[in-house]
Coordinates of C-alpha atoms in Angstrom, one line a residue:
M230 CA 100.7 194.6 49.4
G231 CA 97.3 193.3 50.4
V232 CA 97.9 189.9 48.9
G233 CA 97.1 188.1 52.1
K234 CA 100.5 187.1 53.3
S235 CA 99.8 187.6 57.0
T236 CA 96.4 185.9 56.9
V237 CA 97.5 183.0 54.7
G238 CA 100.8 182.7 56.7
R239 CA 98.9 182.3 59.9
L240 CA 96.6 179.7 58.3
L241 CA 99.5 177.8 56.9
A242 CA 101.3 177.8 60.3
E243 CA 98.1 176.6 62.0
R244 CA 97.4 173.8 59.5
L245 CA 101.1 172.6 59.6
G246 CA 101.3 172.8 63.4
L247 CA 104.1 175.4 63.2
G248 CA 104.9 178.8 64.6
Y249 CA 104.1 182.0 62.6
R250 CA 106.2 185.1 62.4
D251 CA 105.8 188.3 60.3
T252 CA 108.9 190.5 59.7
D253 CA 106.7 193.6 59.3
E254 CA 105.3 193.0 62.8
D255 CA 108.9 192.5 64.1
I256 CA 109.9 195.8 62.6
V257 CA 106.9 197.7 64.1
A258 CA 107.6 196.1 67.5
A259 CA 111.3 196.8 67.4
E260 CA 111.0 200.4 66.1
G261 CA 107.9 201.4 68.1
R262 CA 106.3 203.0 65.1
S263 CA 104.5 202.0 61.9
I264 CA 106.3 201.1 58.7
A265 CA 104.6 204.2 57.1
E266 CA 106.1 206.4 59.8
I267 CA 109.6 204.9 59.2
F268 CA 109.2 205.7 55.5
V269 CA 108.1 209.2 56.2
D270 CA 110.7 209.9 58.9
E271 CA 113.7 208.2 57.5
G272 CA 113.0 207.3 53.9
E273 CA 112.9 204.1 52.0
P274 CA 116.7 203.3 52.1
A275 CA 116.7 203.4 55.9
F276 CA 113.6 201.3 56.1
R277 CA 115.1 198.7 53.7
A278 CA 118.2 198.4 56.0
I279 CA 115.9 197.9 59.0
E280 CA 113.9 195.3 57.0
K281 CA 117.0 193.5 55.9
R282 CA 118.2 193.0 59.5
A283 CA 114.7 191.9 60.6
V284 CA 114.4 189.4 57.8
H285 CA 117.9 187.9 58.3
R286 CA 117.3 187.7 62.1
A287 CA 113.9 186.0 61.5
L288 CA 115.4 183.5 59.0
A289 CA 118.1 182.6 61.5
E290 CA 115.8 182.3 64.5
H291 CA 112.4 181.0 63.2
E292 CA 111.7 177.5 62.0
G293 CA 108.0 177.9 61.2
V294 CA 106.1 180.0 58.6
L295 CA 107.6 183.4 58.0
A296 CA 105.8 186.2 56.2
L297 CA 108.1 188.8 54.6
G298 CA 107.2 192.3 53.5
G299 CA 106.7 192.8 49.8
G300 CA 110.0 194.6 49.4
A301 CA 112.2 192.2 51.3
I302 CA 113.3 190.4 48.1
L303 CA 114.8 193.6 46.7
D304 CA 117.9 192.8 48.7
A305 CA 120.3 190.3 47.0
D306 CA 121.6 188.9 50.3
T307 CA 118.0 188.2 51.4
R308 CA 117.3 186.5 48.1
A309 CA 120.4 184.3 48.6
L310 CA 119.2 183.4 52.1
L311 CA 115.9 182.3 50.7
A312 CA 117.5 179.9 48.2
G313 CA 116.8 176.3 49.1
R314 CA 113.9 177.2 51.3
R315 CA 110.2 176.7 50.6
V316 CA 109.0 180.1 49.5
V317 CA 105.4 180.8 48.4
Y318 CA 104.8 183.8 46.2
L319 CA 101.2 184.9 46.5
S320 CA 100.3 186.7 43.3
M321 CA 97.4 189.0 42.4
D322 CA 96.5 191.5 39.7
V323 CA 95.9 195.2 40.2
E324 CA 92.1 194.9 40.1
E325 CA 92.3 192.4 43.0
A326 CA 94.7 194.8 44.8
V327 CA 92.2 197.6 44.5
K328 CA 89.4 195.4 45.9
R329 CA 91.4 194.3 48.9
T330 CA 93.3 197.4 49.9
G331 CA 91.6 200.3 48.0
L332 CA 95.3 201.2 47.3
N333 CA 95.0 203.5 50.3
M334 CA 97.3 206.2 51.5
A335 CA 98.5 204.1 54.5
R336 CA 100.8 202.4 51.9
P337 CA 103.7 204.8 51.5
L338 CA 104.9 203.4 48.1
L339 CA 101.4 204.0 46.7
A340 CA 100.8 207.6 47.8
V341 CA 100.5 209.1 44.3
N342 CA 98.6 207.4 41.4
P343 CA 98.3 204.2 43.3
R344 CA 97.2 202.0 40.4
R345 CA 100.1 203.0 38.3
Q346 CA 102.5 202.8 41.2
W347 CA 101.3 199.3 42.1
R348 CA 101.7 198.2 38.4
D349 CA 105.2 199.7 38.3
L350 CA 106.2 198.0 41.6
M351 CA 105.0 194.7 40.3
E352 CA 106.8 195.1 37.0
A353 CA 110.0 195.8 38.9
R354 CA 109.6 193.1 41.5
R355 CA 107.8 190.2 39.8
H356 CA 110.9 188.6 38.4
L357 CA 112.5 188.7 41.9
Y358 CA 109.5 187.1 43.5
E359 CA 109.6 184.4 40.9
E360 CA 113.3 184.0 41.4
V361 CA 113.0 183.1 45.0
A362 CA 109.6 181.3 44.8
T363 CA 109.3 177.5 45.2
V364 CA 105.7 177.9 44.1
V365 CA 103.4 180.7 42.9
V366 CA 99.8 180.7 44.1
A367 CA 97.3 183.1 42.6
T368 CA 95.1 184.7 45.1
D369 CA 92.6 186.5 42.8
G370 CA 89.0 185.7 43.7
R371 CA 90.0 183.2 46.3
S372 CA 89.3 183.1 50.0
P373 CA 92.3 182.8 52.4
E374 CA 91.3 179.2 53.1
E375 CA 91.4 178.4 49.3
V376 CA 94.8 180.1 49.0
T377 CA 96.1 178.2 52.0
R378 CA 94.9 174.9 50.5
A379 CA 96.4 175.8 47.1
A380 CA 99.8 176.6 48.8
L381 CA 99.7 173.3 50.8
D382 CA 98.9 171.4 47.6
A383 CA 101.6 173.2 45.5
L384 CA 104.2 172.5 48.2
E385 CA 102.9 168.9 48.6
L386 CA 102.6 169.4 52.3
K387 CA 100.1 167.6 54.6
E388 CA 98.3 169.3 57.4
A389 CA 99.4 168.4 60.9

């Protein structure tokens, strides 16, 4: 959350001359409501099922840069589909998360005690991010352009 996946994803796509797609945006468009509303109205399990379908569809249809929501990797089938693909894990620490997002209430998984919940989420998910990642790029203190350059370098890709 707030790591810059959408911004960096768009920059990567632009630099590589590829299309860009964000599964969170796909979900909002298909459902006609925000992710926070889906969480409130239907709960996390229902959202995760919607997210899984959106990610699997996007992986099947899209050839360019794809940004996934932070919880997409919780699903074992999704992790299996990511195997063998170039996956960039954008990492940051809690202090950077606070600077970027303020850990605001619009993030349903951070509604109570956001710093602690963010840390707990990262402790639960970090190994899954690392499992699917081809490369890990730290975003702390870096501009989106610097993160994009670091991702391109780590993946050994040349700009189009």
